Amino acid sequence: MNWFDFYKGKKVLLTGHTGFKGTWMTDVLLRAGAKVTGYALEPKIRPNLFGLCEFSGNLDSNIGDIRDIEKLRNVFQKAKPEIVIHMAAQPIVRESYRAPVYTYAVNVMGTVNVMECVRLCDSVRSVVNVTTDKVYKNREWCWGYRENEELNGFDPYSNSKSCSELVTSCYRDSFLKEAGVAVSTARA
């Protein structure tokens, strides 16, 4: 079995499915035969990639704010996902300087909300939190960072995504490992 076949018939909940990367992930999952439930904000601009794709079939698109834990919990309860891929974020570094409180609320507390919903949803077997390569402490050197490098992004966006990884680690060690839920982070 290859990775593509793995998703056939699986129930996947994808946060941030209307964003640029989320739209591509939605496309890949649908092509692989997954039953995708999306949860994200309405795209800010028109036209946008998500709208242009005109997805149909096994996509249940839910418009909502990742900070609204009650609405998010309702989507989890309805979808009963086996796999959760968390991509919802305030992803713009420049915007994080203009709106740091919003950035932290979305990127940190949004992750807390997703992990709490995973904790309370007994159908989930695996969760992936997609962050960024900007989570590392910036040492201003010319070579790449390794996964064991120190976290501590400098700007509000990067730092909030470092915090998101710490939240994920905390939920893994405090709740999800014991429940048999596989937890991963991926640094895009």
Coordinates of N, CA, C and O in Angstrom, one line a residue, residues 105-177:
A105 N -3.8 34.6 19.3 CA -5.1 34.0 19.6 C -5.4 32.9 18.6 O -5.9 31.8 19.0
V106 N -5.1 33.2 17.3 CA -5.4 32.2 16.3 C -4.4 31.0 16.4 O -4.8 29.8 16.4
N107 N -3.1 31.4 16.4 CA -2.1 30.3 16.2 C -1.8 29.5 17.5 O -1.5 28.3 17.4
V108 N -2.0 30.1 18.7 CA -1.8 29.4 19.9 C -3.1 28.8 20.4 O -3.3 27.6 20.6
M109 N -4.1 29.7 20.7 CA -5.3 29.2 21.3 C -6.1 28.4 20.3 O -6.8 27.5 20.6
G110 N -6.0 28.7 19.0 CA -6.6 27.9 18.0 C -6.1 26.5 18.0 O -6.8 25.5 17.9
T111 N -4.7 26.3 18.3 CA -4.2 25.0 18.4 C -4.7 24.3 19.7 O -5.0 23.1 19.7
V112 N -4.8 25.1 20.8 CA -5.3 24.5 22.0 C -6.7 24.0 21.7 O -7.1 22.9 22.1
N113 N -7.5 24.8 21.0 CA -8.9 24.4 20.7 C -8.9 23.1 19.9 O -9.7 22.2 20.1
V114 N -8.1 23.0 18.9 CA -8.0 21.8 18.0 C -7.6 20.6 18.9 O -8.2 19.5 18.8
M115 N -6.6 20.7 19.7 CA -6.1 19.6 20.5 C -7.1 19.2 21.6 O -7.2 18.0 21.9
E116 N -7.8 20.2 22.1 CA -8.9 19.9 23.1 C -10.0 19.1 22.4 O -10.5 18.1 22.9
C117 N -10.4 19.5 21.2 CA -11.4 18.7 20.4 C -10.9 17.3 20.1 O -11.7 16.3 20.2
V118 N -9.6 17.2 19.8 CA -9.0 15.8 19.5 C -9.1 15.0 20.8 O -9.5 13.8 20.8
R119 N -8.8 15.6 21.9 CA -8.8 14.9 23.2 C -10.2 14.4 23.5 O -10.3 13.3 24.1
L120 N -11.2 15.2 23.2 CA -12.6 14.8 23.5 C -13.3 14.0 22.4 O -14.5 13.6 22.6
C121 N -12.6 13.7 21.3 CA -13.2 13.0 20.2 C -12.6 11.6 20.1 O -11.5 11.4 19.7
D122 N -13.3 10.5 20.5 CA -12.7 9.2 20.6 C -12.5 8.5 19.2 O -11.9 7.5 19.2
S123 N -12.9 9.2 18.2 CA -12.7 8.5 16.8 C -11.3 8.9 16.3 O -10.8 8.2 15.4
V124 N -10.7 9.9 16.8 CA -9.4 10.4 16.3 C -8.3 9.4 16.6 O -8.1 9.0 17.8
R125 N -7.5 9.0 15.6 CA -6.4 8.1 15.8 C -5.1 8.8 15.5 O -4.0 8.3 15.9
S126 N -5.1 9.9 14.8 CA -3.9 10.6 14.4 C -4.2 12.1 14.2 O -5.2 12.4 13.6
V127 N -3.2 12.9 14.6 CA -3.3 14.4 14.4 C -2.0 14.9 14.0 O -0.9 14.5 14.5
V128 N -2.0 15.8 13.0 CA -0.8 16.4 12.5 C -1.0 17.9 12.6 O -2.0 18.5 12.1
N129 N -0.1 18.6 13.3 CA -0.1 20.1 13.4 C 0.9 20.6 12.4 O 2.1 20.3 12.6
V130 N 0.5 21.3 11.4 CA 1.4 21.8 10.4 C 1.8 23.2 10.8 O 1.0 24.1 10.9
T131 N 3.1 23.4 11.0 CA 3.6 24.7 11.5 C 4.5 25.3 10.4 O 4.1 25.4 9.2
T132 N 5.7 25.7 10.7 CA 6.6 26.4 9.8 C 8.0 26.2 10.1 O 8.3 25.9 11.3
D133 N 8.9 26.4 9.1 CA 10.3 26.3 9.4 C 10.8 27.5 10.2 O 11.9 27.6 10.7
K134 N 9.9 28.5 10.4 CA 10.3 29.7 11.2 C 10.1 29.5 12.7 O 10.3 30.5 13.5
V135 N 9.8 28.3 13.2 CA 9.7 28.1 14.6 C 11.1 28.1 15.3 O 11.1 28.3 16.5
Y136 N 12.2 28.0 14.6 CA 13.5 27.9 15.2 C 14.0 29.3 15.6 O 13.7 30.3 15.0
K137 N 14.8 29.3 16.7 CA 15.5 30.5 17.1 C 16.4 30.9 16.0 O 17.2 30.1 15.5
N138 N 16.2 32.1 15.5 CA 17.0 32.6 14.4 C 18.4 33.0 14.8 O 18.6 34.0 15.5
R139 N 19.3 32.2 14.3 CA 20.7 32.5 14.7 C 21.5 33.2 13.6 O 22.7 33.4 13.7
E140 N 20.7 33.6 12.5 CA 21.3 34.3 11.4 C 22.5 33.6 10.8 O 23.4 34.3 10.3
W141 N 22.4 32.3 10.7 CA 23.5 31.6 10.0 C 23.0 31.2 8.6 O 21.9 31.2 8.3
C142 N 24.0 30.7 7.8 CA 23.7 30.5 6.4 C 23.2 29.1 6.1 O 22.7 28.8 5.0
W143 N 23.2 28.2 7.0 CA 22.8 26.8 6.8 C 21.4 26.6 7.4 O 21.0 27.3 8.3
G144 N 20.8 25.5 7.0 CA 19.5 25.2 7.5 C 19.4 24.7 9.0 O 20.5 24.3 9.5
Y145 N 18.3 24.7 9.5 CA 18.1 24.3 10.9 C 17.7 22.8 10.9 O 17.1 22.3 9.9
R146 N 18.0 22.1 12.0 CA 17.6 20.7 12.1 C 16.5 20.6 13.1 O 16.3 21.5 13.9
E147 N 15.8 19.5 13.1 CA 14.6 19.4 13.9 C 14.9 19.4 15.4 O 14.0 19.7 16.2
N148 N 16.1 19.2 15.8 CA 16.4 19.3 17.2 C 17.0 20.6 17.7 O 17.4 20.8 18.8
E149 N 16.9 21.6 16.8 CA 17.3 23.0 17.1 C 16.3 23.6 18.1 O 15.1 23.2 18.1
E150 N 16.7 24.6 18.8 CA 15.9 25.3 19.8 C 14.8 26.0 19.1 O 14.9 26.7 18.1
L151 N 13.6 25.9 19.7 CA 12.4 26.7 19.2 C 12.5 28.1 19.9 O 13.0 28.2 20.9
N152 N 11.9 29.0 19.2 CA 11.8 30.4 19.7 C 11.8 31.4 18.6 O 12.7 32.2 18.5
G153 N 10.9 31.3 17.7 CA 10.8 32.2 16.6 C 10.8 33.7 17.1 O 10.3 34.0 18.1
F154 N 11.4 34.5 16.3 CA 11.7 35.9 16.7 C 10.4 36.8 16.7 O 10.1 37.5 17.6
D155 N 9.8 36.9 15.5 CA 8.6 37.8 15.3 C 7.4 37.1 15.9 O 7.4 35.9 16.2
P156 N 6.3 37.9 16.1 CA 5.0 37.3 16.7 C 4.5 36.0 15.9 O 4.1 35.1 16.5
Y157 N 4.6 36.1 14.6 CA 4.1 34.9 13.8 C 5.0 33.7 14.1 O 4.5 32.6 14.5
S158 N 6.3 33.8 14.0 CA 7.2 32.7 14.2 C 7.1 32.2 15.6 O 7.1 31.0 15.9
N159 N 7.1 33.1 16.6 CA 7.0 32.7 18.0 C 5.6 32.0 18.3 O 5.6 31.0 19.0
S160 N 4.6 32.5 17.7 CA 3.2 31.9 17.9 C 3.2 30.5 17.4 O 2.6 29.6 18.0
K161 N 3.9 30.2 16.3 CA 4.0 28.9 15.8 C 4.9 28.0 16.6 O 4.7 26.8 16.8
S162 N 6.0 28.6 17.2 CA 6.8 27.8 18.2 C 5.9 27.4 19.4 O 5.9 26.3 19.8
C163 N 5.1 28.3 19.9 CA 4.1 28.1 21.0 C 3.1 27.0 20.5 O 2.8 26.1 21.4
S164 N 2.7 27.0 19.3 CA 1.7 26.0 18.8 C 2.4 24.6 18.9 O 1.7 23.6 19.2
E165 N 3.6 24.5 18.6 CA 4.3 23.2 18.7 C 4.4 22.8 20.1 O 4.3 21.6 20.5
L166 N 4.7 23.7 21.1 CA 4.7 23.4 22.5 C 3.3 22.9 23.0 O 3.3 22.0 23.8
V167 N 2.3 23.5 22.5 CA 0.9 23.1 22.9 C 0.7 21.7 22.4 O 0.2 20.8 23.1
T168 N 1.1 21.4 21.2 CA 0.9 20.1 20.6 C 1.7 19.0 21.4 O 1.2 18.0 21.7
S169 N 2.9 19.4 21.8 CA 3.7 18.5 22.6 C 3.1 18.2 24.0 O 3.1 17.1 24.5
C170 N 2.6 19.3 24.6 CA 1.9 19.1 25.9 C 0.7 18.2 25.8 O 0.5 17.3 26.6
Y171 N -0.2 18.4 24.8 CA -1.3 17.6 24.6 C -0.9 16.1 24.3 O -1.6 15.2 24.8
R172 N 0.1 16.0 23.5 CA 0.6 14.6 23.2 C 1.0 13.9 24.5 O 0.5 12.8 24.8
D173 N 1.8 14.5 25.3 CA 2.4 13.9 26.5 C 1.3 13.8 27.7 O 1.4 12.9 28.5
S174 N 0.4 14.8 27.8 CA -0.5 14.8 28.9 C -1.8 14.0 28.6 O -2.4 13.5 29.6
F175 N -2.2 13.9 27.4 CA -3.5 13.3 27.1 C -3.5 12.2 26.0 O -4.1 11.2 26.1
L176 N -2.9 12.6 24.9 CA -3.1 11.8 23.6 C -2.3 10.6 23.5 O -2.8 9.6 23.0
K177 N -1.1 10.6 24.0 CA -0.3 9.3 24.0 C -1.0 8.2 24.7 O -1.1 7.1 24.2

